[in-house]
Short mmCIF file of C-alpha atoms in Angstrom, two decimals:
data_model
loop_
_atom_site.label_atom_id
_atom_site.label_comp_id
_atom_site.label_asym_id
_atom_site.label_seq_id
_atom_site.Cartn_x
_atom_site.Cartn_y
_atom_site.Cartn_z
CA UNK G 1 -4.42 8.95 9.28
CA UNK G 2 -2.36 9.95 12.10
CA UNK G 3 -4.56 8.13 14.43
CA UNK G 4 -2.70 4.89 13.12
CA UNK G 5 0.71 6.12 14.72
CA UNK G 6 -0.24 5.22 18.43
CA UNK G 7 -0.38 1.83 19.76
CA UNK G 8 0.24 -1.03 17.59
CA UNK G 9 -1.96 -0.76 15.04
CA UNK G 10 0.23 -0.53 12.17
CA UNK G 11 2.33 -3.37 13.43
CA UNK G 12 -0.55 -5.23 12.97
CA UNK G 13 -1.47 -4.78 9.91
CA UNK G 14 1.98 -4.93 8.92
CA UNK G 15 2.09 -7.85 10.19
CA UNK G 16 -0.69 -9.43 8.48
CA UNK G 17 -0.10 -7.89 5.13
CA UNK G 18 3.84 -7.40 4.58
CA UNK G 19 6.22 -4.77 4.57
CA UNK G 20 6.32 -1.92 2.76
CA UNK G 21 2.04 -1.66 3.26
CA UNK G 22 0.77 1.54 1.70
CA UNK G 23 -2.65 2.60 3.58
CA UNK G 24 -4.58 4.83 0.92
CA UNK G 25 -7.74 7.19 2.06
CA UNK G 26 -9.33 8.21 -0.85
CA UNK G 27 -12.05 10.64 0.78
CA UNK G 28 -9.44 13.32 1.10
CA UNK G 29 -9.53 13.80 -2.50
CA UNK G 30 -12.66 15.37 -2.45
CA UNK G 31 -11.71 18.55 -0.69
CA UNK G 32 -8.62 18.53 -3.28
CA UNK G 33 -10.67 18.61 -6.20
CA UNK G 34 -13.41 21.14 -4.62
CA UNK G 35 -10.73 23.50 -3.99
CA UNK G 36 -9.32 23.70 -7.49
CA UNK G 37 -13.21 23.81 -9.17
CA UNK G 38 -14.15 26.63 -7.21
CA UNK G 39 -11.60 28.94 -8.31
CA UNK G 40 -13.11 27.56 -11.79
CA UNK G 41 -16.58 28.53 -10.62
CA UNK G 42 -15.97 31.80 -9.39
CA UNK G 43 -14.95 33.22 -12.82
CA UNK G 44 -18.18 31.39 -14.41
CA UNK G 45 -15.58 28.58 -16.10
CA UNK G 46 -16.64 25.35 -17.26
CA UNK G 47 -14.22 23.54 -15.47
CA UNK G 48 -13.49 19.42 -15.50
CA UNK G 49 -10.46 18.13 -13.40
CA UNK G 50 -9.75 14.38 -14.33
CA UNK G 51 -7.93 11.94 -12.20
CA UNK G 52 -4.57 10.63 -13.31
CA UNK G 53 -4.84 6.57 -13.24
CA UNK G 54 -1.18 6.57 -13.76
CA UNK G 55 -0.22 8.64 -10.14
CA UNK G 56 -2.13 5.47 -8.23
CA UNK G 57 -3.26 2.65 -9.24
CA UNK G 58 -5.52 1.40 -6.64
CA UNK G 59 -9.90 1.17 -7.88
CA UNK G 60 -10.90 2.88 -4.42
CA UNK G 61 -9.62 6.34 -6.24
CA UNK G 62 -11.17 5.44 -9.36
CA UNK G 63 -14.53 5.12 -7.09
CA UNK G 64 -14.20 7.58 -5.27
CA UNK G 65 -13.41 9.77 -8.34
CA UNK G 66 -16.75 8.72 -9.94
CA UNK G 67 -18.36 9.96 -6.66
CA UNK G 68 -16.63 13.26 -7.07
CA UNK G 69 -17.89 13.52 -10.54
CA UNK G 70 -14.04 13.66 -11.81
CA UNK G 71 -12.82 12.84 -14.93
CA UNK G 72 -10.58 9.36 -15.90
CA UNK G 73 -7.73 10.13 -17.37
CA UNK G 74 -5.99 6.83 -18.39
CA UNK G 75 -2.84 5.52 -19.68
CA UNK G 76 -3.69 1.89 -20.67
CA UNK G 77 -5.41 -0.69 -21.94
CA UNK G 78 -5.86 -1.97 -18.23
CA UNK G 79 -6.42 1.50 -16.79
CA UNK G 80 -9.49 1.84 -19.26
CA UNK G 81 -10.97 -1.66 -19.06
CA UNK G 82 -10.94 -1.04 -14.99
CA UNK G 83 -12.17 2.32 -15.19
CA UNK G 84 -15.62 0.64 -17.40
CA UNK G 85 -16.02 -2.41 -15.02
CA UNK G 86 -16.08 -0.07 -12.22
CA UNK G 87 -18.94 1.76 -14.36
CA UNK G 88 -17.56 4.65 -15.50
CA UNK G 89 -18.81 6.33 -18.60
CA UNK G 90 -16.97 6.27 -21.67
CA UNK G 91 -17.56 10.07 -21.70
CA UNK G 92 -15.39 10.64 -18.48
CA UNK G 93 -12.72 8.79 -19.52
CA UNK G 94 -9.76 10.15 -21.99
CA UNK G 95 -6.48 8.32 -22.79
CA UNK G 96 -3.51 10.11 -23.19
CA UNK G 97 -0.76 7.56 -23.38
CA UNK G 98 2.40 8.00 -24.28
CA UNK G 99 2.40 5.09 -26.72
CA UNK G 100 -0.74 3.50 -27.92
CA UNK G 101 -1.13 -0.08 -29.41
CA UNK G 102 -3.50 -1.22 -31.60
CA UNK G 103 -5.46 -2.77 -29.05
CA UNK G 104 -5.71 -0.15 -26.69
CA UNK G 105 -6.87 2.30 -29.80
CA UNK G 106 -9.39 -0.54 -30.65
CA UNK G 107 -10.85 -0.55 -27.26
CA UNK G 108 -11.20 3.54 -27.17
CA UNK G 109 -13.08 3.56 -30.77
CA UNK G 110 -15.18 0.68 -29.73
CA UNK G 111 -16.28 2.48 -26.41
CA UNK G 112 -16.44 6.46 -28.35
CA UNK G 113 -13.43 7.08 -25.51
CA UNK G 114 -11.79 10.10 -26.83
CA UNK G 115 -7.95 9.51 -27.64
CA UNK G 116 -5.26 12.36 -27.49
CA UNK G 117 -3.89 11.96 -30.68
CA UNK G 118 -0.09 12.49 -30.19
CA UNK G 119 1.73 12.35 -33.80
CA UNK G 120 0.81 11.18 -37.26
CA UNK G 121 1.08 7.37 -36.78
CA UNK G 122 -1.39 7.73 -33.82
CA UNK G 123 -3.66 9.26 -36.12
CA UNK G 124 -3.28 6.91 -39.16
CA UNK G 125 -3.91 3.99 -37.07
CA UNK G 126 -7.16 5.40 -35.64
CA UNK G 127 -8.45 6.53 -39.20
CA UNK G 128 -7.55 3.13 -40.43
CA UNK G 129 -9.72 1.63 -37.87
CA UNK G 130 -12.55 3.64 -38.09
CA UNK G 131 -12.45 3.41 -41.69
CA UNK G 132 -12.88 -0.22 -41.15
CA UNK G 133 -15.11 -0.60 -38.30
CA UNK G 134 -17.22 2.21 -39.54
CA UNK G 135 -16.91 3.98 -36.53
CA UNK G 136 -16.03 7.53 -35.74
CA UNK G 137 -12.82 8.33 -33.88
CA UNK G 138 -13.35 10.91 -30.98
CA UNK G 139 -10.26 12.59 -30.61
CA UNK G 140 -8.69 15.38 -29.28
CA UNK G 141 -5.47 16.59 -30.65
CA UNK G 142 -2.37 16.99 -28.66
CA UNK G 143 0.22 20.11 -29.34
CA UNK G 144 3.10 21.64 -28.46
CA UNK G 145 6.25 23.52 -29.25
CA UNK G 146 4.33 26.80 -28.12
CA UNK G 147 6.38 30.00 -28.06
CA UNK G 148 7.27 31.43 -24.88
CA UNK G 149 8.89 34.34 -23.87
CA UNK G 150 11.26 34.30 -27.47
CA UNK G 151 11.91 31.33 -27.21
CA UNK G 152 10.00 27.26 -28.00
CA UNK G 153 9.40 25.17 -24.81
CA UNK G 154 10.79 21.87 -25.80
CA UNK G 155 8.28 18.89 -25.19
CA UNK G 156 8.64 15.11 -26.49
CA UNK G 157 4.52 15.31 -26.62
CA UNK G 158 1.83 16.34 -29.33
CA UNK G 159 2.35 18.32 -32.55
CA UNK G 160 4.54 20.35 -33.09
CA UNK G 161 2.58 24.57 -33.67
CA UNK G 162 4.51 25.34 -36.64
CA UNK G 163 5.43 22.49 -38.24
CA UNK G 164 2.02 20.68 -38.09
CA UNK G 165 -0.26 23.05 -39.47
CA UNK G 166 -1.23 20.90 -42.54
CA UNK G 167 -2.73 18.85 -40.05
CA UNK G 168 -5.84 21.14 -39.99
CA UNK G 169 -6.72 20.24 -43.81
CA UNK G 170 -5.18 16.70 -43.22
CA UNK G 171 -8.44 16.14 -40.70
CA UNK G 172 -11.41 17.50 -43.04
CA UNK G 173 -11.78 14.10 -44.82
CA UNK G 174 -10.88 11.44 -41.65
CA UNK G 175 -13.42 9.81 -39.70
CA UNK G 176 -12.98 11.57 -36.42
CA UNK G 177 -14.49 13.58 -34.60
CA UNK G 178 -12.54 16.56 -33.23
CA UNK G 179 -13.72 17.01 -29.64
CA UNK G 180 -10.84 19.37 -28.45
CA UNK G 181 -7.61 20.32 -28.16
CA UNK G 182 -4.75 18.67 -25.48
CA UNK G 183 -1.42 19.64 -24.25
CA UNK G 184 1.11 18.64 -21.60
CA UNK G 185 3.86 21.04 -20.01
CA UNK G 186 6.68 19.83 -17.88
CA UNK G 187 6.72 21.77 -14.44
CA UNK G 188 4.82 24.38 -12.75
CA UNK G 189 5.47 27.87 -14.71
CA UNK G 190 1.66 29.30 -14.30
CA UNK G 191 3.16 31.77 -17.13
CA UNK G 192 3.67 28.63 -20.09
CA UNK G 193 0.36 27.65 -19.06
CA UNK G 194 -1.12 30.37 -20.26
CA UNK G 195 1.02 30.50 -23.21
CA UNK G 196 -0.49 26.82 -24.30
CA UNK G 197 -3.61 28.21 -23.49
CA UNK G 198 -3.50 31.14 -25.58
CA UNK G 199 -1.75 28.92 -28.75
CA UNK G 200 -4.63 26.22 -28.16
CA UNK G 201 -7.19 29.17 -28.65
CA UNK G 202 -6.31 29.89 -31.91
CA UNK G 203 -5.85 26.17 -32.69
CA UNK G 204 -9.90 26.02 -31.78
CA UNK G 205 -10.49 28.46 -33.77
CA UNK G 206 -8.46 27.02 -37.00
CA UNK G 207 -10.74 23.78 -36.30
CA UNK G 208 -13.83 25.52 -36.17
CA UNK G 209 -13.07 27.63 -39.28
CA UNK G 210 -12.98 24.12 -41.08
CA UNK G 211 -16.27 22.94 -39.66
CA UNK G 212 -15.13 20.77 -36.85
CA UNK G 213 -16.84 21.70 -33.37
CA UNK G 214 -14.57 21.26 -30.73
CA UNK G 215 -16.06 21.53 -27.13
CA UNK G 216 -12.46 22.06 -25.17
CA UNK G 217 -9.17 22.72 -24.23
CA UNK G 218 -6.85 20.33 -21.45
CA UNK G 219 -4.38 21.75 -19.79
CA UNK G 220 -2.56 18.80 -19.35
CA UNK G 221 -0.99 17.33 -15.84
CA UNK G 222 -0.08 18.59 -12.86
CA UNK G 223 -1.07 21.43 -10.12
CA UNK G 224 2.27 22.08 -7.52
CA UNK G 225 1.37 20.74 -4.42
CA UNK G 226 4.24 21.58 -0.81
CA UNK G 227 4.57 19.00 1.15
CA UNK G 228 6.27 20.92 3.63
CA UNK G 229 4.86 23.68 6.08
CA UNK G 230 7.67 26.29 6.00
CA UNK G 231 10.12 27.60 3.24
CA UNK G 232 12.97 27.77 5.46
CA UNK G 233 12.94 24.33 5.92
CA UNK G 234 13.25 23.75 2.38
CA UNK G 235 15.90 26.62 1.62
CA UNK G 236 18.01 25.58 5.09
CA UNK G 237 18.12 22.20 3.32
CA UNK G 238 19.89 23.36 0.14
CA UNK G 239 22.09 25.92 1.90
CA UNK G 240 23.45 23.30 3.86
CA UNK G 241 24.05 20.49 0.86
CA UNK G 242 26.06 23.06 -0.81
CA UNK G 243 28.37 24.01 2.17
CA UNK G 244 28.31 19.82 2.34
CA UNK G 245 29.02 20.16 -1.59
CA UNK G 246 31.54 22.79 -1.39
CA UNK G 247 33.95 21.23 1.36
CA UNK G 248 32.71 23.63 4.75
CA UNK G 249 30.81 20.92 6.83
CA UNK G 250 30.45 17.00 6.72
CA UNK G 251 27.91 15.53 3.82
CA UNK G 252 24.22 15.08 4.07
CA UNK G 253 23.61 13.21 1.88
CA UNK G 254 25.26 9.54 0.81
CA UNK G 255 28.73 9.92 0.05
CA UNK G 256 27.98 13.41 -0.82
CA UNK G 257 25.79 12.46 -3.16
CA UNK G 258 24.85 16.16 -5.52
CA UNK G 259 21.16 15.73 -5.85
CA UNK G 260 21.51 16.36 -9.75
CA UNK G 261 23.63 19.64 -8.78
CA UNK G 262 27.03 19.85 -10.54
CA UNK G 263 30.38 20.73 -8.43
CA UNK G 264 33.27 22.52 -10.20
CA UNK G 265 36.07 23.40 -8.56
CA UNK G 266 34.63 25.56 -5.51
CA UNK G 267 31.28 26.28 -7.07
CA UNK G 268 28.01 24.51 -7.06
CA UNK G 269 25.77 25.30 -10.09
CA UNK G 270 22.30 23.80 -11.91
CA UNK G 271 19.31 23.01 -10.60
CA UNK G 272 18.21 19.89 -8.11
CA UNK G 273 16.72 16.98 -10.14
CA UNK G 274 14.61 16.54 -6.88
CA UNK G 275 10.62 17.36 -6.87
CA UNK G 276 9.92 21.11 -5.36
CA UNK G 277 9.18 19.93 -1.84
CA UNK G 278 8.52 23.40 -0.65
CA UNK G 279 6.32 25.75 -3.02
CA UNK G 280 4.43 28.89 -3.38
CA UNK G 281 1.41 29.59 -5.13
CA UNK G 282 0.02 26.05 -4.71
CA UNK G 283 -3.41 23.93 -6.22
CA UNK G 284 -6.27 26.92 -5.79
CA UNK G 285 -4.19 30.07 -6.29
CA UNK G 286 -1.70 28.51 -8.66
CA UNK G 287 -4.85 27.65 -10.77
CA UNK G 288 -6.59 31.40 -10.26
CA UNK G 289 -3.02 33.26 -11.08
CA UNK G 290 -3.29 31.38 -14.59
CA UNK G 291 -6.91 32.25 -15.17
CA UNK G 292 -6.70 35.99 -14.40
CA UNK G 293 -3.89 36.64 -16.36
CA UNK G 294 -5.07 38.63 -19.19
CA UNK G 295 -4.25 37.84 -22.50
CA UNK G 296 -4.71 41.01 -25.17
CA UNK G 297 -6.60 42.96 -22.13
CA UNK G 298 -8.85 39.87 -21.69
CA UNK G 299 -8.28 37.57 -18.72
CA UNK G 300 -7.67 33.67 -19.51
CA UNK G 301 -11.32 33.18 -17.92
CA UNK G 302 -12.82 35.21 -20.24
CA UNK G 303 -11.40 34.02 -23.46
CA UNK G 304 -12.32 30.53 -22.47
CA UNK G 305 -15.66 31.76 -21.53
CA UNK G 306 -16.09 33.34 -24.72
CA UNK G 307 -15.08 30.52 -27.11
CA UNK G 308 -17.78 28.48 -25.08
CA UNK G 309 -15.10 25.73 -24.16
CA UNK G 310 -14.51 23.78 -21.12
CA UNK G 311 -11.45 23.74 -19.04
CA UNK G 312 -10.07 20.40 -18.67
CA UNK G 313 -7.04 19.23 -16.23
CA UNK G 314 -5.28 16.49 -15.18
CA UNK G 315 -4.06 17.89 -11.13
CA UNK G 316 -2.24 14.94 -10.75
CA UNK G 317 -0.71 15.24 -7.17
CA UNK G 318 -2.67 17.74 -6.63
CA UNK G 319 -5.70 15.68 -6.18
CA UNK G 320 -3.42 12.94 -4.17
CA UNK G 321 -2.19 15.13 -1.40
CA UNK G 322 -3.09 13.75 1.79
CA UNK G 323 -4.62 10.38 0.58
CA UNK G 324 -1.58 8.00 1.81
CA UNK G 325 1.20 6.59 3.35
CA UNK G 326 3.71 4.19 3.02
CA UNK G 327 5.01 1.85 5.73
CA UNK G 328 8.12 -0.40 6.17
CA UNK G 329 9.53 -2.34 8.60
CA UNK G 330 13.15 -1.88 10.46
CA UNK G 331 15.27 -5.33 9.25
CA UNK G 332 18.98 -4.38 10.48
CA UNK G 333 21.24 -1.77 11.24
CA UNK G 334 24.93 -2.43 10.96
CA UNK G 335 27.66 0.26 9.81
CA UNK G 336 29.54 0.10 6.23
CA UNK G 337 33.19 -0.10 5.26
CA UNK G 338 33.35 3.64 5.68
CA UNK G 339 31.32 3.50 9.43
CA UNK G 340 27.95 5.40 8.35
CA UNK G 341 24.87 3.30 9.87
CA UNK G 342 22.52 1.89 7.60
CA UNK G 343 19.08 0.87 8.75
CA UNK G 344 17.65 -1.68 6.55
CA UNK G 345 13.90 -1.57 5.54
CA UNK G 346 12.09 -4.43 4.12
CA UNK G 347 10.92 -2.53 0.97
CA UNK G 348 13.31 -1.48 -1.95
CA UNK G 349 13.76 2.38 -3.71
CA UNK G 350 11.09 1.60 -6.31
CA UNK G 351 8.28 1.69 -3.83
CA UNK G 352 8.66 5.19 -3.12
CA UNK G 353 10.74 6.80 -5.45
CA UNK G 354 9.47 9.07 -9.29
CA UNK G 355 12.20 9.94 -11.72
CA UNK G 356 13.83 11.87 -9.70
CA UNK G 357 16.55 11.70 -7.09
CA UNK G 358 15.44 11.67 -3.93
CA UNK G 359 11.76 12.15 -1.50
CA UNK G 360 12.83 14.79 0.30
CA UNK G 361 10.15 14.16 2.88
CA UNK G 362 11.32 13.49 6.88
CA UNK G 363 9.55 9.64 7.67
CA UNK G 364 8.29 8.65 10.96
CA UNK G 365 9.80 6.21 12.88
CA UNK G 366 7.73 4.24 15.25
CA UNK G 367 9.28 2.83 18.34
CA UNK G 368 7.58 -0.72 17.98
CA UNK G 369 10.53 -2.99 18.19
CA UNK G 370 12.37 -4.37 21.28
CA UNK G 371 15.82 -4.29 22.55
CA UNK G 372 17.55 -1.17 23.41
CA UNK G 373 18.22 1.67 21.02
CA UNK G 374 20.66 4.72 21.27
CA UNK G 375 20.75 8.05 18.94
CA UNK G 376 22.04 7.69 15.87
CA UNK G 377 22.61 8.96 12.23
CA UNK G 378 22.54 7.05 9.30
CA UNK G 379 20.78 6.18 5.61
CA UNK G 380 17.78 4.50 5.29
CA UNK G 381 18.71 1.76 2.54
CA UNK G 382 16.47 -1.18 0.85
CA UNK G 383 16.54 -4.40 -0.66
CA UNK G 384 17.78 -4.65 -3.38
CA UNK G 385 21.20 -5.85 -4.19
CA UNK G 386 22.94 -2.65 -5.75
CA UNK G 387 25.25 -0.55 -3.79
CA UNK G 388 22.85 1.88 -4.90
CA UNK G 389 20.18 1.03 -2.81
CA UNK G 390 19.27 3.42 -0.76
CA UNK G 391 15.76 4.72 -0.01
CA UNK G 392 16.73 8.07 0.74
CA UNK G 393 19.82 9.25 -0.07
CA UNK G 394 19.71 11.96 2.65
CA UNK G 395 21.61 11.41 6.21
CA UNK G 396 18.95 11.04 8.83
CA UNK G 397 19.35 11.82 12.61
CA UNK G 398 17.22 9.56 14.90
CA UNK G 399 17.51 10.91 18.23
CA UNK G 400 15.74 7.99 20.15
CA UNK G 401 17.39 5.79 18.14
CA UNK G 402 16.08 2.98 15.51
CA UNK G 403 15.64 -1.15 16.62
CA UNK G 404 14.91 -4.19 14.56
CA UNK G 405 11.47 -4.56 14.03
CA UNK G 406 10.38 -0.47 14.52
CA UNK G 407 8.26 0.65 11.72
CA UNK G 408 9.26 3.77 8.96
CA UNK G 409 6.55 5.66 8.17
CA UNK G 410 6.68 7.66 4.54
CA UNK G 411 3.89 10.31 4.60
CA UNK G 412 1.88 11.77 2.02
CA UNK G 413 2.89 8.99 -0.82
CA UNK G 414 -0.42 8.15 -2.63
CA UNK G 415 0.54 10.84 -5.48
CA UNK G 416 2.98 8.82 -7.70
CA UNK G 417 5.10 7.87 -5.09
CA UNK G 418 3.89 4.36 -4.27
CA UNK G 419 3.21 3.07 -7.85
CA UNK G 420 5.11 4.92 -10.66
CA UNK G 421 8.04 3.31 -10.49
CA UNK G 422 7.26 -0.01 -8.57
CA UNK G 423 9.30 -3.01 -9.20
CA UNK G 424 9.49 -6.50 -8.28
CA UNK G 425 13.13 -7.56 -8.79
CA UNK G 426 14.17 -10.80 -7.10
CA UNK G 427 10.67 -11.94 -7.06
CA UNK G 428 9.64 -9.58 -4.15
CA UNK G 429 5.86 -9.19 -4.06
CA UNK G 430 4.18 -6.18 -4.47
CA UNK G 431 3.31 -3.81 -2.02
CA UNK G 432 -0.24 -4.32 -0.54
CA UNK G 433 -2.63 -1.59 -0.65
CA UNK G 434 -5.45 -0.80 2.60
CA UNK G 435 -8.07 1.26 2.18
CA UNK G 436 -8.54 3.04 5.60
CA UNK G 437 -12.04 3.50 6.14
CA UNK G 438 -13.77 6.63 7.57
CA UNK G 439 -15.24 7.01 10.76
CA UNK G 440 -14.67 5.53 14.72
CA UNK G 441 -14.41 2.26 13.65
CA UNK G 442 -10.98 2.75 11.38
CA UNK G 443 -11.62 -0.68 9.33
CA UNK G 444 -9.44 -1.83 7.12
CA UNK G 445 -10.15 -3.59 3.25
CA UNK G 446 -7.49 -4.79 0.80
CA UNK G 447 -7.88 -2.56 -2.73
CA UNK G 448 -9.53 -4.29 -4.98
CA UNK G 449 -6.28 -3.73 -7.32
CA UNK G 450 -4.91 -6.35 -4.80
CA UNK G 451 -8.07 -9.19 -5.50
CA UNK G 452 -7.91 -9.12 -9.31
CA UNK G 453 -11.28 -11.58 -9.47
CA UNK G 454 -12.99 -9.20 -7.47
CA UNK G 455 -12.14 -5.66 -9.08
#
């Protein structure tokens, strides 16, 4: 998509379709996902990788995901109904939200969509409904509190390993169908991935000793992903906020702002609430170090392999990386009360921000505007009317400068960046979403997210 940066392209099309624009190319998800299933393959693993509806929401990745023979992994009543009208089978599809209404667990029994059954409610609901429709539930049951390293990773998600175990006999006399077991870790420790894979084992075998034939085991979300090229660049960063933190050079970051670090006195302790920019093993090898580990002298692989299961993930990111970017045009610049520069962007935080504090990513800036335009530093800031409005909250150096009407470029944002948190405060539309087409002639299509009639 770098082909976009020369000329004035992207002006263009900002032009036409508003600022911030977020051009999406799905095709590069194929080489994602091809790279994760053939460490799969090469240990002889039944393998299934299933895209996450809820890291974009735009149809062209739900098509291109059924021409990748991916998975659906949805999050909604919306996210399901889309993924059908675009003709996906209910057998792809699995939801795993967080917090399931009636009407979404309706439309997953009607369609034999199999449900990861997060806590007792969840599953009285479903057995209620099948009991009433006559139906069989297909479900797949989601768990956690797994012991690691002497001690129990805390999750908000699934059943709890100990505490549960009644659930077992609970499930004999229900109208479901058991199709596998689920689980979801926070971060990217390879090591309590293999822990929940190890506990889920035995939890197929509990369900198979009372007669139910479960066919899997998910791994749950997320494969780490870099989105920068060299450590040092991520390790210079954080070497240099804490001399900013500590007092020994000027701030970095807005109004010294500690990235989720706290400062006592003259030391700077806990860990960034920031996403791991930089990191090592990534996608393919992170995946192979968790299926060779060995497990009571058998590798991961082979106990899978052995129990006859499939391997199901959600990569998340993983299967994002390279597939977008976000664009914004230059509004202002003026200097605050305490003289930094702020360069307004017509777009607010929302649009590419996750739960965490900052996108530690460098943007592009594209000279497009007019006027003259000196070397500066300064925080890119949006919208919205908070103080806390700032888009990054890292000081940026522009050595050519920055003018009215130039145009930010955000890279790499189709993997939960643009969507997760988006927000429409004040009445501001929506970001638009353009497909970039492949080939010479670099056409350009709305998503069909964008034309509800027509998706």
């Amino acid at each position: 998509m770098t082909d976009l940066f020369d000329g004035q392209i992207l002006a263009d099309l900002v032009t036409q379709h508003g600022s911030p624009l977020n051009l999406i190319s799905p095709t590069s998800m194929r080489a994602n996902l091809d790279e994760v299933s053939q460490v799969a393959e090469d240990r002889g693993v039944d393998f299934q990788a299933f895209f996450a509806r809820k890291s974009n929401k735009c149809l062209a990745f739900v098509d291109e995901a059924i021409r990748c023979d991916a998975g659906l992994d949805t999050a909604s009543e919306n996210e399901i109904q889309q993924c059908l009208d675009r003709g996906v089978t209910p057998d792809r599809i699995i939801c795993t939200a967080a917090v399931k209404q009636e009407a979404l667990l309706r439309l997953c029994l009607n369609h034999s969509i199999c449900i990861a059954i997060d806590n007792q409610d969840e599953l009285d609901v479903i057995a209620s409904l099948a009991q009433q429709t006559g139906l069989t539930a297909v479900v797949a049951l989601r768990i956690g509190g797994f012991h690691h390293r002497g001690s129990k990773l805390p999750t908000r998600f699934g059943f709890d390993v100990d505490r549960d175990l009644e659930l077992l006999d609970e499930l004999v006399d229900l109208p479901v169908r058991v199709a596998g077991i689920h689980f979801h870790l926070d971060g990217y420790d390879a090591s309590q991935r293999v822990t929940g894979l190890a506990e889920a084992l035995g939890w197929i075998e509990h369900l198979r000793d009372q007669g139910h034939a479960p066919t899997f085991i998910d791994m749950g979300g997320g494969f780490p992903i870099s989105y920068l090229d060299h450590e040092h660049q991520w390790n210079d960063f954080w070497r240099e906020h804490e001399s900013s933190l500590r007092g020994q050079r000027s701030p970095i970051t807005y109004r010294n702002h500690p990235l989720g670090r706290q400062v006592m006195a003259d030391s700077v302790t806990g860990k960034p609430n920031v996403y791991p920019y930089f990191q090592s093993p990534t996608r393919a090898a992170w995946l192979a170090s968790i299926l060779d580990t060995e497990i009571n002298g058998c590798s991961v692989a082979k106990r899978i392999n052995d129990a006859k299961l499939q391997l199901r993930c959600e990569p998340g990111r993983s299967l994002m990386d390279g597939c977008g970017m976000t664009v914004a045009r230059v509004e202002y610049r003026k200097q605050n009360s305490d003289g930094d520069w702020l360069i307004g962007l017509s777009m607010n935080r929302t649009q590419c921000r996750t739960t965490t504090d900052d996108f530690l990513v460098d943007p592009i800036v594209l000279p497009i505007g007019e006027g003259k335009s000196s070397p500066m530093t300064g925080y890119l800031v949006g919208a919205y009317c908070t103080e806390s409005e700032l888009l990054s909250l890292r000081q940026m150096e522009f050595p050519t400068g920055v003018r009215r009407g130039d145009l930010v470029v955000f890279p790499n944002t189709a993997g939960y960046l643009m969507h997760f948190l988006e927000s429409r405060s004040h009445q501001f539309p929506l970001a638009k979403n353009l497909v970039v087409a492949d080939g010479p002639e670099g056409t350009f299509e709305l998503d069909r997210i964008d034309m509800p009639s027509l998706s």
